Tab-separated table of C-alpha atoms in Angstrom:
chain	number	residue	atom	x	y	z
I	1	HIS	CA	4.458	6.776	-4.572
I	2	ASP	CA	7.657	4.957	-5.786
I	3	LEU	CA	8.631	2.016	-3.226
I	4	ALA	CA	11.809	2.194	-5.113
I	5	ARG	CA	12.171	5.953	-4.160
I	6	PRO	CA	10.112	6.337	-1.336
I	7	ILE	CA	9.530	10.049	-0.121
I	8	ASP	CA	10.483	10.378	4.129
I	9	GLU	CA	6.731	10.413	5.269
I	10	ILE	CA	6.483	6.168	4.872
I	11	ASN	CA	8.054	7.216	8.413
I	12	THR	CA	5.656	8.484	9.849
I	13	VAL	CA	1.879	8.302	8.400
I	14	PRO	CA	0.962	4.848	7.365
I	15	SER	CA	1.035	3.341	3.634
I	16	VAL	CA	-0.885	1.310	1.348
I	17	CYS	CA	2.437	-0.904	-0.344
I	18	LEU	CA	1.186	-2.751	-2.977
I	19	PHE	CA	4.029	-5.630	-4.308
I	20	LEU	CA	4.257	-6.488	-8.329
I	21	GLU	CA	7.607	-7.304	-9.435
I	22	GLY	CA	8.110	-9.638	-10.937
I	23	LEU	CA	4.377	-9.673	-12.741
I	24	PRO	CA	3.275	-9.467	-16.182
I	25	PRO	CA	3.487	-6.048	-17.718
I	26	PRO	CA	0.254	-5.926	-18.266
I	27	GLN	CA	-1.089	-7.887	-14.224
I	28	GLN	CA	1.453	-4.763	-13.139
I	29	HIS	CA	0.276	-2.404	-15.134
I	30	GLN	CA	-3.803	-2.749	-14.048
I	31	LEU	CA	-2.631	-3.458	-9.778
I	32	PHE	CA	-0.942	0.245	-10.522
I	33	GLY	CA	-4.084	1.968	-12.508
I	34	SER	CA	-6.529	0.018	-9.778
I	35	LEU	CA	-4.620	1.583	-6.806
I	36	MET	CA	-3.932	4.819	-8.578
I	37	HIS	CA	-7.931	5.139	-8.491
I	38	VAL	CA	-8.385	4.001	-4.928
I	39	ALA	CA	-5.685	6.360	-3.644
I	40	GLN	CA	-7.492	9.303	-5.869
I	41	GLU	CA	-11.105	7.828	-4.406
I	42	VAL	CA	-10.128	7.921	-0.960
I	43	HIS	CA	-7.879	11.429	-1.123
I	44	ALA	CA	-10.889	12.662	-2.357
I	45	GLU	CA	-12.573	11.645	0.394
I	46	LEU	CA	-11.244	12.786	3.128
I	47	GLY	CA	-10.081	16.517	1.272
I	48	ARG	CA	-6.058	16.327	0.641
I	49	LYS	CA	-5.443	19.611	-0.029
I	50	ASP	CA	-2.066	19.855	-3.063
I	51	GLY	CA	0.538	19.967	-0.639
I	52	GLU	CA	-0.889	18.786	2.016
I	53	VAL	CA	0.498	15.195	3.802
I	54	PRO	CA	-1.835	12.911	3.010
I	55	ALA	CA	-3.586	11.502	6.469
I	56	ILE	CA	-2.990	7.699	3.936
I	57	ILE	CA	-0.534	7.402	1.158
I	58	PHE	CA	0.246	5.134	-1.550
I	59	PHE	CA	3.118	3.287	-2.686
I	60	VAL	CA	4.115	0.913	-5.030
I	61	GLY	CA	7.054	-1.642	-5.465
I	62	VAL	CA	7.334	-2.677	-9.752
I	63	THR	CA	11.066	-3.718	-9.489
I	64	SER	CA	12.986	-5.301	-6.783
I	65	SER	CA	15.074	-2.093	-6.741
I	66	GLY	CA	16.043	0.563	-4.330
I	67	ALA	CA	13.466	0.182	-0.655
I	68	THR	CA	10.951	-2.178	-2.158
I	69	PRO	CA	12.314	-5.236	-0.709
I	70	GLN	CA	13.691	-3.580	2.444
I	71	VAL	CA	9.674	-2.590	2.054
I	72	ARG	CA	8.342	-5.874	1.616
I	73	GLU	CA	10.423	-7.458	4.465
I	74	LEU	CA	8.835	-4.838	7.425
I	75	CYS	CA	5.495	-5.853	5.245
I	76	GLY	CA	6.342	-9.051	6.222
I	77	LEU	CA	5.603	-10.576	2.148
I	78	THR	CA	6.489	-12.968	-0.659
I	79	ALA	CA	4.882	-13.253	-3.123
I	80	SER	CA	3.984	-10.958	-6.151
I	81	PRO	CA	1.409	-9.364	-5.642
I	82	GLY	CA	1.268	-8.137	-2.364
I	83	LEU	CA	-0.539	-5.743	-0.061
I	84	ALA	CA	0.206	-4.869	3.077
I	85	VAL	CA	-0.564	-0.619	5.331
I	86	LEU	CA	3.045	0.106	7.037
I	87	ASP	CA	2.745	2.141	9.791
I	88	VAL	CA	6.386	2.434	10.278
I	89	ASP	CA	5.177	5.859	12.844
I	90	LYS	CA	3.015	2.475	14.754
I	91	GLU	CA	5.436	-0.181	14.505
I	92	LYS	CA	2.740	-2.529	13.222
I	93	ARG	CA	1.768	-3.674	9.211
I	94	PHE	CA	-1.306	-5.001	7.685
I	95	ARG	CA	-1.043	-7.452	5.211
I	96	LEU	CA	-3.926	-8.942	2.914
I	97	ALA	CA	-4.243	-12.384	3.311
I	98	SER	CA	-2.605	-14.083	-0.231
I	99	ASP	CA	-5.900	-16.365	-0.533
I	100	LYS	CA	-8.300	-13.271	-0.773
I	101	GLU	CA	-8.459	-11.427	-4.471
I	102	LEU	CA	-6.319	-8.720	-5.169
I	103	ASP	CA	-8.787	-6.324	-8.005
I	104	ILE	CA	-9.440	-2.536	-7.760
I	105	ASP	CA	-12.465	-4.448	-5.391
I	106	GLY	CA	-9.869	-6.607	-2.778
I	107	ILE	CA	-7.535	-2.973	-2.928
I	108	ARG	CA	-10.594	-1.599	-1.973
I	109	ASP	CA	-12.058	-3.309	0.331
I	110	PHE	CA	-8.451	-3.733	2.821
I	111	VAL	CA	-8.486	-0.631	2.318
I	112	ALA	CA	-12.070	0.620	3.652
I	113	ALA	CA	-10.733	-2.429	6.163
I	114	TYR	CA	-7.958	-0.169	7.587
I	115	ARG	CA	-9.273	2.653	8.725
I	116	SER	CA	-12.302	1.208	10.001
I	117	GLY	CA	-10.560	-0.875	12.370
I	118	GLN	CA	-11.433	-4.250	10.991
I	119	LEU	CA	-7.614	-6.059	10.233
I	120	GLU	CA	-5.416	-7.448	13.112
I	121	ALA	CA	-2.242	-5.737	13.244
I	122	GLU	CA	0.888	-7.682	13.239
I	123	PRO	CA	4.444	-5.536	14.563
I	124	LEU	CA	6.816	-4.592	12.376
I	125	GLY	CA	8.991	-8.208	10.473
């Protein structure tokens, strides 16, 4: 989903948010594809059905427009690329450390760590 125009479920369902503003288009394309691949893996594992709201939603921000800057601020991220899980309903966020590699394995590992409760929560900024 596009962070510039997020769906309402961003307020009720934990949301993986990938921020790519300002990156070169080839890097944006690669990381966006990696996020989509991980999202498909997770939704397949969860047994998501069409039309059903999944237990976790995936968003990407490619431009600093619409809701992207506000969501970035809530996630407490300043640099691109940036990755976080935003849980508005529980007023928490989980951020990928800036020294971690952001590629498909990094995204996959971060989402798996979140889903297994291994990440430390922070209050929303």
